[in-house]
Amino acid sequence: MDSSQTLTADAPLPEVAGTEKLLLSLVALGLLLLLPATFDADAWRARWCFYAALGLLSAGTLGWAAWKYGRKPPGVHNHNLWLRASTSRGAVAWVTGLVLTGFYVILYWFSSPDDQGNFGPLNQLVHALDPVSQLLRNRPSDQWFLYGTFYTLAILLMGGRALWKYRHSPYHLIRTGVLMFFQLGFAFLLPGLLLAFQRPEFYFSYFWPLKPEYLFPDTVGYLLKDGGPGLGVFMVFWTAVISLVGVPVLTYFFGKRWYCSWVCGCGGLAETAGDPYRQLADTSRTAWKWEVRIIYTVLVVIVLLTALLWVGASGAVPALASVTQPLSQAYGFAIGSVFSGVIGVGFYPLMGARVWCRFGCPMAAYLGLLQKHFSRFRITTNGAQCISCGNCSNVCEMGIDVKQYAQRGEPIIRASCVGCGMCSTACPRGVLNLENGPREGRYQGSQLIHADSLRILS
Amino acid sequence: MHLVIIGNGITGVTCALTARRLRPEARITLVSAESAHHFSRPALMYVYLGDLRYQDIKPYEDWFWAENRLELVHATATGLNAATKTVQLDNGPALSYDKLLLATGSRGRRGIWPGSELTGVQTFVTLPDLELMTRDTRQGVREAVIVGGGLIGVELAEMLAVKGIRVTMLIRDARYWGSVLPPEEAALVQHQLDAHHILTRYATGLEQIIGDANGRVRAVRTTDGRELPCQWLGLAIGVEPNLDLAKLGGLETDRGVLVDEHLQTSAPDVYAAGDCAQLRVVAQGEVAVEQLWYTGRQQGETVAHTLCGAAPRPYRRGQWFNSAKFFDLEYQTYGRVPAEPVTGELSFCWQHPTRAALLRINFRSDSLAVTGLNVLGLRQRHDTWAAWLQAGTPVTEVLANLGAANFDPEFFRQYEKIIVADFNQQFPQHAVQLRRRKGLFRV
């Protein structure tokens, strides 16, 4: 039935209530106020607009979430997501994507300060944060402090929304709370305080190879020198031990979710600000083929690059320095800026919130290999109860076609799974459960259903 | 061998997939009038709700069929000749088969009420039903009435309520799904209906459907004489097998296509399975026509073995299980839990005083063997319960190990302790010590 392809677009939408319109206009007004905050020549007026914008955005977002989810009994509410332009790649989504992408382009390439300390188009926004920066970091604001503030605010506000939306699930309440804690504490306040005390700005929640430079010889040298004998050594020790020992051990017990859905800032933004877009992840086999091609390439490149840099630093091959330096810069540009930033967040409203995590992040690749081969974690399918409805695949932000496993009674053991737990939450028959059982029989499916042995990925 | 399957629902598709596994060389053709590709019927509601798109409720991507050499024919089968072994199609040449499976499913029952032909009056079972509902509720529907208090009825109520339409349900029984749910369970579902502002009228039926000048439903008159205005009316009073093709082919039919224990019809090499089949001989406690996703899948698999193999495989119903979701309340059942008490069986029902959580275990009064489980708002492990029910495990043993069946997500409140305490209070002569709780590193 060809006409059924358009069924989704045709289904009726409920009327938007007056209260909801009002709360959403607060958000819109907040976004609009960022324009005078950016362009008004009067610095005081711009600053006033900036804080008013943040206030309106906060009040509007939290108020809207409380109104939208608080009025209804707790439960899974993904209704109408495929009917609204904002969450189904409609015009609103394209505009949002363009604005986000544009912001990242300006941030990365057009906002470095010139001789007069002018931060380009972002100058007024950056300076509006001077008082906050002085308070926290004991120094004036810069473009990265502006970015960090926006990023943290997005996680906190949309995290508040997620807490309302998923309040029936202790798993999501705790997980979202922990994500908000790590972003605010470990990725915003602590690095700022370190700066205030004249120490290296260090993120204790990011590790090699997501933050590869933490195990590059230059950074290690700088941390040891500027961090001082106590703190600097601890920072290098922390990075090395977590990256090489902590990651395998924790992943063995809990799967990669301990990092990707509980600690990581990229995951934090995806799980909160990206939550309305999770259904946009492509679950097709074609997407999976691109995923494995790209993500393991990035992992190989960063491992080789790290090794080369150390060989170069050892001085064993003097000619190497001329190769590793541009290589390192190219990686920073292509992967660090374009992939994780511009595409990773800019394309949220078009491709879902985990584009970077799924296709590009070398940390996710590393964790994924461990999860697939050296972990107790699996998502168990409950006997023969699956009805192939597709809700699990729809909410999977990593684009895993979860139902392919569930409808065969098989456990889901996939390198890419970040263990957010949404498939389990969305399942209307209680079929899926995240478990850390023993490794014996981990791939064992239910005896109550006879899986067809036809291939789904190859 | 050319296997032709009429119907691409869960029964037909499971048969096709099993046959492909058993007979890699066989030619397999699936014929469907309803849709070009297999889709999940229980998921139709989510397309209307906007949770999913139509392509999201297809269990397999479109390339799957060609890669596994399953030929799809999107056509209506208009005739069946069992003597010449051919099926006529409305839009192409006739198909010759070596073996034929009728998996034509069922359609919504419409009843015989005056006015049921009016615009805005429909059942909800098929993809065309969904299209019709989409079209007829797009505009001008403020109030809707649903006849029937079963699973489709509550689905329709949720679909309409999410779109801001006021829903009234007319339910013949004295409580929700009274033929299946015991009173406590029905009361919990009632709380859901109330919380979502669904109006329910029990022990009330439909008398007459009243149209407006344009031939659209305007109101209904109920058996207790009230007139309820509505611009859309859903008939959710059950389903009936699609028998048109079987009758055209001269097969023996009753309520469904009559089949023996091998799911074979009255004609040679013609089989029927799923919603449309009616078993001639029914085992104790089972029914002749079953219209469930799970039984359709089981029958499709069983009949594939008979169609492909030398030794015919009889259909065995196996243990009963089912699940559903009533708005935000999940329901799972394993084994048999009758709606009313039966002699020789005791029933232990635990309910949380404030939260929507209920667990009921039925067991034999003599041997204490468990016979069935109902849970609402809790998740229980199917494999564990299947083993307990199969072995006739005593209820005392089951309760002592209840943690092993806990399938709730991590960090969810665990009720095993208070459930066991409640059991000990209700059945002090069988007092139990809880031995096993759910652990973080257990399965």
Short mmCIF file of N, CA and C in Angstrom, two decimals, chain A residues 266 269-271 273-275 277-278 280-281 344-345 347-349 351-357 397:
data_model
loop_
_atom_site.label_atom_id
_atom_site.label_comp_id
_atom_site.label_asym_id
_atom_site.label_seq_id
_atom_site.Cartn_x
_atom_site.Cartn_y
_atom_site.Cartn_z
N CYS A 266 29.80 14.47 26.13
CA CYS A 266 29.13 14.33 24.82
C CYS A 266 27.85 13.51 25.00
N LEU A 269 25.18 15.61 26.82
CA LEU A 269 24.40 16.51 25.97
C LEU A 269 23.40 15.71 25.14
N ALA A 270 23.85 14.55 24.64
CA ALA A 270 22.97 13.73 23.80
C ALA A 270 21.76 13.25 24.59
N GLU A 271 21.99 12.85 25.84
CA GLU A 271 20.90 12.27 26.63
C GLU A 271 19.92 13.32 27.15
N ALA A 273 19.85 17.34 26.01
CA ALA A 273 19.43 18.23 24.92
C ALA A 273 19.05 17.43 23.68
N GLY A 274 19.67 16.25 23.52
CA GLY A 274 19.40 15.46 22.32
C GLY A 274 18.24 14.51 22.46
N ASP A 275 17.64 14.45 23.64
CA ASP A 275 16.57 13.47 23.86
C ASP A 275 15.40 13.60 22.89
N TYR A 277 15.49 14.13 19.93
CA TYR A 277 15.89 13.75 18.56
C TYR A 277 16.31 12.29 18.46
N ARG A 278 16.13 11.50 19.52
CA ARG A 278 16.73 10.17 19.49
C ARG A 278 16.14 9.29 18.39
N LEU A 280 15.69 9.97 15.43
CA LEU A 280 16.20 10.30 14.10
C LEU A 280 17.40 9.46 13.70
N ALA A 281 17.96 8.68 14.62
CA ALA A 281 19.11 7.85 14.27
C ALA A 281 18.69 6.81 13.23
N GLY A 344 28.73 16.67 14.97
CA GLY A 344 28.24 15.95 16.14
C GLY A 344 27.07 16.63 16.81
N VAL A 345 27.14 17.92 17.02
CA VAL A 345 26.04 18.62 17.68
C VAL A 345 25.18 19.38 16.68
N PHE A 347 24.22 18.62 13.81
CA PHE A 347 23.25 17.80 13.08
C PHE A 347 22.25 17.10 14.00
N TYR A 348 22.25 17.45 15.29
CA TYR A 348 21.27 16.86 16.22
C TYR A 348 19.87 16.77 15.63
N PRO A 349 19.30 17.89 15.13
CA PRO A 349 17.89 17.83 14.72
C PRO A 349 17.66 17.07 13.42
N MET A 351 20.02 14.17 12.31
CA MET A 351 20.51 12.79 12.33
C MET A 351 20.48 12.17 13.72
N GLY A 352 19.92 12.87 14.68
CA GLY A 352 19.91 12.34 16.05
C GLY A 352 21.12 12.82 16.81
N ALA A 353 21.13 12.55 18.11
CA ALA A 353 22.09 13.19 19.00
C ALA A 353 23.38 12.41 19.17
N ARG A 354 23.49 11.24 18.61
CA ARG A 354 24.68 10.43 18.87
C ARG A 354 25.50 10.21 17.59
N VAL A 355 25.43 11.14 16.66
CA VAL A 355 26.18 10.98 15.41
C VAL A 355 27.67 10.84 15.70
N TRP A 356 28.19 11.70 16.55
CA TRP A 356 29.60 11.64 16.90
C TRP A 356 29.91 10.33 17.65
N CYS A 357 29.10 10.02 18.65
CA CYS A 357 29.34 8.82 19.46
C CYS A 357 29.30 7.57 18.61
N GLU A 397 19.25 5.75 20.10
CA GLU A 397 19.98 6.87 19.53
C GLU A 397 21.23 6.40 18.80
#
